[in-house]
Tab-separated table of C-alpha atoms in Angstrom:
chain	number	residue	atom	x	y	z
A	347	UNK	CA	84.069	124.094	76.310
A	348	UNK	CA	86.152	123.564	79.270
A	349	UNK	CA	89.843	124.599	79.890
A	350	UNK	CA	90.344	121.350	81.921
A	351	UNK	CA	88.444	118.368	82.537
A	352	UNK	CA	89.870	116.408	85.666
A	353	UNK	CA	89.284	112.438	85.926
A	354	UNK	CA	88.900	110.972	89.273
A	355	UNK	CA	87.740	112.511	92.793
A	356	UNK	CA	90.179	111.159	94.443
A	357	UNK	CA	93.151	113.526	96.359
A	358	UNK	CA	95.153	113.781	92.741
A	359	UNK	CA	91.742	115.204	91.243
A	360	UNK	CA	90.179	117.341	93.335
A	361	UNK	CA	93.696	118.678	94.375
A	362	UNK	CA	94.159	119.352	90.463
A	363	UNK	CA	90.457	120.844	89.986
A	364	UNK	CA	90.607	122.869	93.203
A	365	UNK	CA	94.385	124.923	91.427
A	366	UNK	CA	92.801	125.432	88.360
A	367	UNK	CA	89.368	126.519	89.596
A	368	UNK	CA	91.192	128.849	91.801
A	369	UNK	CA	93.914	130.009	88.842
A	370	UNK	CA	90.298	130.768	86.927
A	371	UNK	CA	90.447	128.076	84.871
A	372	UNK	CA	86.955	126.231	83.541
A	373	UNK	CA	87.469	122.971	85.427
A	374	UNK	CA	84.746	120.103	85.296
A	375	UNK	CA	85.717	116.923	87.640
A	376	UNK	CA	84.198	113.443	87.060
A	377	UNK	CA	84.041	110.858	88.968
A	378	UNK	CA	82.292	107.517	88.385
A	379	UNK	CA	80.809	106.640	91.951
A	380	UNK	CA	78.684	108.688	93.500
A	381	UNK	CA	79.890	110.858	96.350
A	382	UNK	CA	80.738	109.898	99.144
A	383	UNK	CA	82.650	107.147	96.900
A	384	UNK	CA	84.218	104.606	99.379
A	385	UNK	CA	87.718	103.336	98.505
A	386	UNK	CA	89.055	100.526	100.329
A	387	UNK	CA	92.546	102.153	102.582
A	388	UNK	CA	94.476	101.861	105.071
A	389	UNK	CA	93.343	105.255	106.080
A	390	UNK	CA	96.367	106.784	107.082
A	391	UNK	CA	97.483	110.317	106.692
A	392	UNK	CA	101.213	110.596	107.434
A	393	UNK	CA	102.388	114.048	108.727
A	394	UNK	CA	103.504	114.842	104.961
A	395	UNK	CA	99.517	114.251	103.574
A	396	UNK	CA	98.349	116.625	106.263
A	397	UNK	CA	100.690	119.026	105.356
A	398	UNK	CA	99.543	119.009	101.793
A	399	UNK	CA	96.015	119.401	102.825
A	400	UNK	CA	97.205	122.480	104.607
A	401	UNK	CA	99.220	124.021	101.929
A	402	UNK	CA	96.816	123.575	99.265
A	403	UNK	CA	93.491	123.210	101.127
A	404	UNK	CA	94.194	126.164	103.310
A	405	UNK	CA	92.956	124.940	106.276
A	406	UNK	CA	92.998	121.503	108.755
A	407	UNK	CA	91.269	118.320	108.151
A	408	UNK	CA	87.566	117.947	109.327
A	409	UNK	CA	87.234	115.850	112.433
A	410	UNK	CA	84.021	114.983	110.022
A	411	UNK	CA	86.563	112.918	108.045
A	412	UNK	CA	88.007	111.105	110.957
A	413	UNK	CA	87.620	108.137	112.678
A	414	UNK	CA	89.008	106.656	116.243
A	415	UNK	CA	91.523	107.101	117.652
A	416	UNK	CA	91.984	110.208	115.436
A	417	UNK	CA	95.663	109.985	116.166
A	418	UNK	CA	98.038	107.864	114.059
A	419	UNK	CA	101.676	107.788	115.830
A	420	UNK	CA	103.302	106.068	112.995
A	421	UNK	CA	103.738	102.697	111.340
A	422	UNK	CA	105.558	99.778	112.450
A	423	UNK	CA	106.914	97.675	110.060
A	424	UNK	CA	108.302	93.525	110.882
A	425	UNK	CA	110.762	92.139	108.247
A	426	UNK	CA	111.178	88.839	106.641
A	427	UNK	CA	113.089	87.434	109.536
A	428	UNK	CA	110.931	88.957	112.467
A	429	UNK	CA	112.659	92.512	113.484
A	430	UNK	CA	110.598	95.157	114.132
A	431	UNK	CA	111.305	98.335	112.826
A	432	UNK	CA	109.548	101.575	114.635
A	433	UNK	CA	108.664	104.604	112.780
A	434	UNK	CA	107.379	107.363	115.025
A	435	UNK	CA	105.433	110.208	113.344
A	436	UNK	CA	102.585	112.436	113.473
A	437	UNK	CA	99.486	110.987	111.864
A	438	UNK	CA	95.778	111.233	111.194
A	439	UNK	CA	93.270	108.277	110.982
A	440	UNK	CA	90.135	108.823	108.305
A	441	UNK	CA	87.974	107.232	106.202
A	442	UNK	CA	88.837	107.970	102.473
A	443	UNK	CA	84.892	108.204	101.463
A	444	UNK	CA	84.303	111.610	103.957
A	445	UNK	CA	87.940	112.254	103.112
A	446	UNK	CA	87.680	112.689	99.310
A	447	UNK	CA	84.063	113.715	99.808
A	448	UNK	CA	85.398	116.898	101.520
A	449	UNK	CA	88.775	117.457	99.215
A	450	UNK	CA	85.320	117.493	96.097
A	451	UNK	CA	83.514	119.903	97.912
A	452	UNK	CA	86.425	122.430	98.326
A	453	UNK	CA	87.100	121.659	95.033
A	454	UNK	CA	83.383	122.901	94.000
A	455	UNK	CA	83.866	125.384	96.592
A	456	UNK	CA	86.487	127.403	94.172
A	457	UNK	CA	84.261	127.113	91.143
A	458	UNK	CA	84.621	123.556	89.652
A	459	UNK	CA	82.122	121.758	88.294
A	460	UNK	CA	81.732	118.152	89.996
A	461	UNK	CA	79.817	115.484	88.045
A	462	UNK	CA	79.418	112.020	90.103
A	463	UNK	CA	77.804	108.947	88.627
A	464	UNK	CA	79.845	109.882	85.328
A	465	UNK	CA	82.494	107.140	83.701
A	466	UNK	CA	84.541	108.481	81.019
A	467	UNK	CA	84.214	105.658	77.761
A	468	UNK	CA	87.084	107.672	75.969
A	469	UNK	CA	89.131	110.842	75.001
A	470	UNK	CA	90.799	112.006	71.663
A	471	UNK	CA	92.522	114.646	70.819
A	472	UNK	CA	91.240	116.354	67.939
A	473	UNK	CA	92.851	119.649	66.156
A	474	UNK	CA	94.081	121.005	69.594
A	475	UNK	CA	91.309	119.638	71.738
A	476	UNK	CA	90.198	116.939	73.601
A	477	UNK	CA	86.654	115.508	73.103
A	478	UNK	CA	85.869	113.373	76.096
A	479	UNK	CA	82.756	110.600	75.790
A	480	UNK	CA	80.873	110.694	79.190
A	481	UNK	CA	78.295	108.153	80.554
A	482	UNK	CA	76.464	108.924	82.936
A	483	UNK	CA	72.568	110.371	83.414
A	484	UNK	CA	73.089	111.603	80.455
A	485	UNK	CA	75.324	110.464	77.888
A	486	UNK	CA	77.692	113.785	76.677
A	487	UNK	CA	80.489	114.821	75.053
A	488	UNK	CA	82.932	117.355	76.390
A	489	UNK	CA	85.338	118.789	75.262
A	490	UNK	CA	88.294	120.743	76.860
A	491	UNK	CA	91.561	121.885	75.965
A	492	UNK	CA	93.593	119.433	78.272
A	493	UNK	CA	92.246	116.413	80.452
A	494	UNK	CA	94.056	115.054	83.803
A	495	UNK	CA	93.857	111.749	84.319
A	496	UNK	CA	93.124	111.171	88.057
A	497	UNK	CA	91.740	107.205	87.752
A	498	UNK	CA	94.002	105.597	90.439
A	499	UNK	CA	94.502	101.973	89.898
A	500	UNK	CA	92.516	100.730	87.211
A	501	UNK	CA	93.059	103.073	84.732
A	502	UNK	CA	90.542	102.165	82.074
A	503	UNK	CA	91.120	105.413	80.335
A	504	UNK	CA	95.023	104.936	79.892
A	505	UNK	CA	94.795	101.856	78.824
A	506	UNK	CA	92.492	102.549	75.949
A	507	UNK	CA	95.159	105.367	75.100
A	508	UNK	CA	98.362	103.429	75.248
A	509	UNK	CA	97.425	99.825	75.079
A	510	UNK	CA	99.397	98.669	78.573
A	511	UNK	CA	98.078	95.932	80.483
A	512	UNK	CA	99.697	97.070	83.959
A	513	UNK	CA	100.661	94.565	86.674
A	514	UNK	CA	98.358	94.902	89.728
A	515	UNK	CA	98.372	93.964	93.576
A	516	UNK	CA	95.272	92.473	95.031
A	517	UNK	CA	94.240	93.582	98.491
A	518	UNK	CA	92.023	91.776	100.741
A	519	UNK	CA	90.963	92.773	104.455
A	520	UNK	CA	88.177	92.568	106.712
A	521	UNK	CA	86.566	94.490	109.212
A	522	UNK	CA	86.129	92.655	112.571
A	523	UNK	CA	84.667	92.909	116.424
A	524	UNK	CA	87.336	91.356	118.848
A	525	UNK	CA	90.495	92.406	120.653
A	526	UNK	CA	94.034	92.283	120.264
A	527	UNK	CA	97.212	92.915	122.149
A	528	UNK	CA	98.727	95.886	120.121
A	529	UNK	CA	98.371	99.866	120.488
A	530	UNK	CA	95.354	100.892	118.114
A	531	UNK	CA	97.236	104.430	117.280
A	532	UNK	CA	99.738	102.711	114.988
A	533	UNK	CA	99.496	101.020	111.385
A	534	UNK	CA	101.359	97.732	111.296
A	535	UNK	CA	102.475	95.779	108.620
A	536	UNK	CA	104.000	92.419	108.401
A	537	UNK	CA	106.806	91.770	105.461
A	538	UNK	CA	106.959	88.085	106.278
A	539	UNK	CA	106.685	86.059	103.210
A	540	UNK	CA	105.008	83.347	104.650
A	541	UNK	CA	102.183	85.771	105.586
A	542	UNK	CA	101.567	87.061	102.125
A	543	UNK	CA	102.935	87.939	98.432
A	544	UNK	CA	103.584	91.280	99.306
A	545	UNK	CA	102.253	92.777	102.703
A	546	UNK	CA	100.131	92.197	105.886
A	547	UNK	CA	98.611	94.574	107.815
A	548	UNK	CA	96.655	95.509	110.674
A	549	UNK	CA	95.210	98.574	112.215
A	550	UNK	CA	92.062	99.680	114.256
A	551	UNK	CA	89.176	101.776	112.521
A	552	UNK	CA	86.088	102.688	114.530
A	553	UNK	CA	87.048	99.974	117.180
A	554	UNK	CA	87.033	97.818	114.408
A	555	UNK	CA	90.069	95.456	114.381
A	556	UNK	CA	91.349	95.427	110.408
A	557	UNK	CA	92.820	92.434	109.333
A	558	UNK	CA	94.282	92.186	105.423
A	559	UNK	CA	97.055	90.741	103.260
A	560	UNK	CA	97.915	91.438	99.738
A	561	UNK	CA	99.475	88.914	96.778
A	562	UNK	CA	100.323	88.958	93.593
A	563	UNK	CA	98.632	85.801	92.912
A	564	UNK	CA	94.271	86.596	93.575
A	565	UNK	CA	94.027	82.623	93.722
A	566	UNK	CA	96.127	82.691	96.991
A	567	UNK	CA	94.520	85.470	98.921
A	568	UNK	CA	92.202	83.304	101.513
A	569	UNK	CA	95.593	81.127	101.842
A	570	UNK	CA	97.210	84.422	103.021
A	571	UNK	CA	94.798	85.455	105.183
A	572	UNK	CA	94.160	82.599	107.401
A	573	UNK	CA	97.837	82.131	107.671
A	574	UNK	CA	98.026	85.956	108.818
A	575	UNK	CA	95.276	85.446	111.602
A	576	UNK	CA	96.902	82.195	113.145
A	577	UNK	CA	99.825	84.337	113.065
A	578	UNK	CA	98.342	87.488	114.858
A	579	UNK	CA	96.520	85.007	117.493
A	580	UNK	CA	99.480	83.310	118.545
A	581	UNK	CA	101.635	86.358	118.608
A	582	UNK	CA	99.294	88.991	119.433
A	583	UNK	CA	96.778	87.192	120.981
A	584	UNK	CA	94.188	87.908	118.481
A	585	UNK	CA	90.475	87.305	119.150
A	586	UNK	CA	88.090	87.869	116.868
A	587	UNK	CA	84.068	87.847	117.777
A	588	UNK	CA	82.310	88.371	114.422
A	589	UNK	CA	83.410	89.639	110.886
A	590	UNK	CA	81.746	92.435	109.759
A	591	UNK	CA	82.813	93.468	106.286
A	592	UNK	CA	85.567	92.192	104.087
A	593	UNK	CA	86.856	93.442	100.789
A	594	UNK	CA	88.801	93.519	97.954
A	595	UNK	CA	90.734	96.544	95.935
A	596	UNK	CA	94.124	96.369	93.931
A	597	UNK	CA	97.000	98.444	93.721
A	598	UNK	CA	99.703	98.857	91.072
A	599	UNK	CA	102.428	96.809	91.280
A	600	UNK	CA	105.774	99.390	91.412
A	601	UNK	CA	108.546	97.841	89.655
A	602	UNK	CA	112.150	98.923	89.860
A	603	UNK	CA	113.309	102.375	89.050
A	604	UNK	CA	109.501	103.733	89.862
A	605	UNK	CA	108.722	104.315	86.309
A	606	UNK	CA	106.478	107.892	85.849
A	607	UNK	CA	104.125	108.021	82.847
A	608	UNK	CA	103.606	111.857	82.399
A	609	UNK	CA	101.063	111.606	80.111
A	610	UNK	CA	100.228	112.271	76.322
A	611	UNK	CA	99.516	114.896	73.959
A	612	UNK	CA	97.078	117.274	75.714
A	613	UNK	CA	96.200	114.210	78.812
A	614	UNK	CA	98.418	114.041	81.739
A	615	UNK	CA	98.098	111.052	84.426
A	616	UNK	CA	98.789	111.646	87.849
A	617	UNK	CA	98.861	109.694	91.141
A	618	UNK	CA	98.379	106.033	90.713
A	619	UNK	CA	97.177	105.843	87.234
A	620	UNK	CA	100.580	107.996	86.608
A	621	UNK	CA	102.777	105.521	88.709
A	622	UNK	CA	102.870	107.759	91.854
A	623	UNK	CA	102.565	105.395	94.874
A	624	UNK	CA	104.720	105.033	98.019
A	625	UNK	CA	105.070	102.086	100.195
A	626	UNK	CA	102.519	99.879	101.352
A	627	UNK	CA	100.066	101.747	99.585
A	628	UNK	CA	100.371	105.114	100.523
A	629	UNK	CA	98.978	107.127	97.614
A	630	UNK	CA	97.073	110.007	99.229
A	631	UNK	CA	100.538	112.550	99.578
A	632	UNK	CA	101.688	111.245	96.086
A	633	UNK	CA	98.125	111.899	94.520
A	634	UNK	CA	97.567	115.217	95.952
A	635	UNK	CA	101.033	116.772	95.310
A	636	UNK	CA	101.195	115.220	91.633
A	637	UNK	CA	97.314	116.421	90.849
A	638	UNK	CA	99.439	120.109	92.142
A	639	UNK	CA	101.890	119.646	89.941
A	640	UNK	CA	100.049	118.587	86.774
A	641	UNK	CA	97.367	121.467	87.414
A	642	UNK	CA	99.806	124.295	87.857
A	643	UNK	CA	101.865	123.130	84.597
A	644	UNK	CA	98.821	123.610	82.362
A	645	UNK	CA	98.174	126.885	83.938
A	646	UNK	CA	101.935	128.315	83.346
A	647	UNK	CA	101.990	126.889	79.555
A	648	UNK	CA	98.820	126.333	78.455
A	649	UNK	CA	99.245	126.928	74.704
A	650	UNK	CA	102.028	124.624	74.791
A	651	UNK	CA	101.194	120.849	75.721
A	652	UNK	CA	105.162	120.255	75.443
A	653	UNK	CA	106.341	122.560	77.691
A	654	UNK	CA	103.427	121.644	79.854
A	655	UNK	CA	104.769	117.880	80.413
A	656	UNK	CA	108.132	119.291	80.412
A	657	UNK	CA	106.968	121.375	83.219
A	658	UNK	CA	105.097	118.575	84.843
A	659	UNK	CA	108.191	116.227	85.003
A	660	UNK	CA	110.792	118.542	86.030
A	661	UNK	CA	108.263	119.614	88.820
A	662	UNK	CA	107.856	115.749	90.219
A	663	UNK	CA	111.404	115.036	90.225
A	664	UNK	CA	111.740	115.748	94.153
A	665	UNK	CA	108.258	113.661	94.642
A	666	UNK	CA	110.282	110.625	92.202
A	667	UNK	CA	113.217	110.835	94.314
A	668	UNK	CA	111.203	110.728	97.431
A	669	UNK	CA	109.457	107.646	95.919
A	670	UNK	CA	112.151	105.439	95.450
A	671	UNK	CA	113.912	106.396	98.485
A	672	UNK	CA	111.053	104.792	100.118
A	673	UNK	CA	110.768	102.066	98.214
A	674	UNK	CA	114.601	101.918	98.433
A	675	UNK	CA	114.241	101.746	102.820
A	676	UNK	CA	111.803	99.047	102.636
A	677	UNK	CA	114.115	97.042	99.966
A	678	UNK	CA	116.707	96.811	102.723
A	679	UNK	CA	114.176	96.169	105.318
A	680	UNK	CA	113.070	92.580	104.119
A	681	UNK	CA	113.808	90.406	101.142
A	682	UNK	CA	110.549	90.455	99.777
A	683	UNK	CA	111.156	93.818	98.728
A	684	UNK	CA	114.838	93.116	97.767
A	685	UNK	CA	114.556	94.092	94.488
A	686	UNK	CA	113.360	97.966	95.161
A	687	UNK	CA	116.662	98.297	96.813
């Protein structure tokens, strides 16, 4: 039997299983892709991710994980009626699959077990544990005394618990050979609602030149996106030689007031699957610091799951209030955001 079973190798899991591990906890983390998964991102480590990493990582990213240019100086963000708004900062660029394939392997590293190719079917908690239904290579059934719920987006497992349908964002970008007229060191993203439903976007990846909008509405997505590349050619003098890769991935849909489920019984949720998520996507400091949180609350009470939520809510209140003051700048940025204001 396992003290914790962790959900999801993403940053909230294997930052979760990596505390535990390390607090001598018996941790086994499951993820449903094999390793190195690949998650479709922006990429983007802000100063505050990297920081993370360093605090509960103990050491730098890889240059393994990176991609070029390795240096991110910050996003720059165009409202609704055309002003740009700068935003200078410290930043890595990575891919997410070498990313998250290195935050697993530290992870192991400190003594938790990693499983890939697993989905978890379901969970209930039975007379003070939780038996968790695996499928994988072989089809188990663990059990464990709590079970962090590290999904992201889709969430299959909290849904089956609690029954909620969440709203989602579709993304949609694509990978492309070409040029463009704007510094490859910075992520961009458009607000203009004539470009897309929610956001636009554009950064550089490998010399590749990423293009992608996002909407509320999947029908509309290929309306976006050409509109957001006659856009980019006539303003940024956008050429594009071949399309190498295009793809879609969704993203919850934050609503006003940033509502935080904590979790249930002896299962906590964190990052996205929780409701942890930052402005135009960034998840990767809100997963990682959450996945801290939830871990080190099960380790401080773990004969109480009460005081463990408890303890898991009171310590995300700072990462909340960060949250929606983020979500509160970009409300006053442009009116598609208005309502986060």
């Amino acid at each position: 039997m396992y003290d914790v079973i962790v959900v999801g190798a993403g940053p909230a899991g294997c930052t979760a299983a990596k505390v535990l591990a390390e607090k001598g906890r018996k941790v086994l983390l499951v993820e449903k892709f094999e390793m190195p998964r690949y998650k479709s991102c922006s990429g983007v480590l802000i100063k505050k991710s990297m920081e993370l990493v360093k605090r509960y990582f103990g050491e730098k990213v890889p240059e393994s994980a990176m991609c070029i240019p390795t240096e991110n100086r910050g996003m720059i963000f165009t409202n609704d009626a055309g002003r740009e708004y700068r935003f200078e900062q410290e930043g890595l660029n990575i891919w997410r699959s070498h990313f998250d394939g290195w935050l697993a392997e530290k992870a192991k590293e400190s003594g938790a077990e990693v499983r890939d190719g697993v989905a978890v079917l379901s969970c209930m908690e039975k007379g003070g544990i939780v038996e968790v239904c695996l499928h994988g290579e072989n089809n188990d059934t663990e059990s464990a005394g709590y079970v962090i719920d590290c999904e992201g987006v889709v969430g299959t497992l909290k849904r089956k618990l609690t029954g909620e349908v969440p709203g989602y964002i579709t993304t949609f970008q694509t990978f492309n050979e070409g040029s463009i007229e704007l510094d490859p060191h910075y992520f961009y993203a458009y607000l203009q609602p004539e470009l897309s439903e929610y956001d636009a976007w554009f950064n550089v990846k490998d010399k590749r030149l990423v293009l992608g909008v996002s909407v509320k509405d999947v029908d509309k997505v290929r309306h976006y996106y050409k509109r957001f590349i006659v856009y980019m050619e006539e303003n940024h003098h956008l050429k594009i030689s071949r399309q190498t890769k295009e793809e879609k991935w969704l993203m919850p849909h934050i609503r006003p007031g940033c509502r935080v489920d904590y979790g249930m019984g002896r299962i906590l949720f964190a990052g996205e699957v929780a409701g942890f998520l930052n402005p135009m996507g960034e998840g990767i400091s809100a997963g990682m610091e959450s996945g801290y949180c939830a871990a080190c609350a099960i380790a401080a009470h773990s004969d109480n799951p009460e005081a463990i939520r408890e303890a898991y809510r009171q310590s995300t209140e700072n990462l909340k209030s960060y949250m929606q003051r983020q979500w509160s700048l970009v409300g006053g940025m442009a009116g598609t955001f208005r309502e986060m204001e």
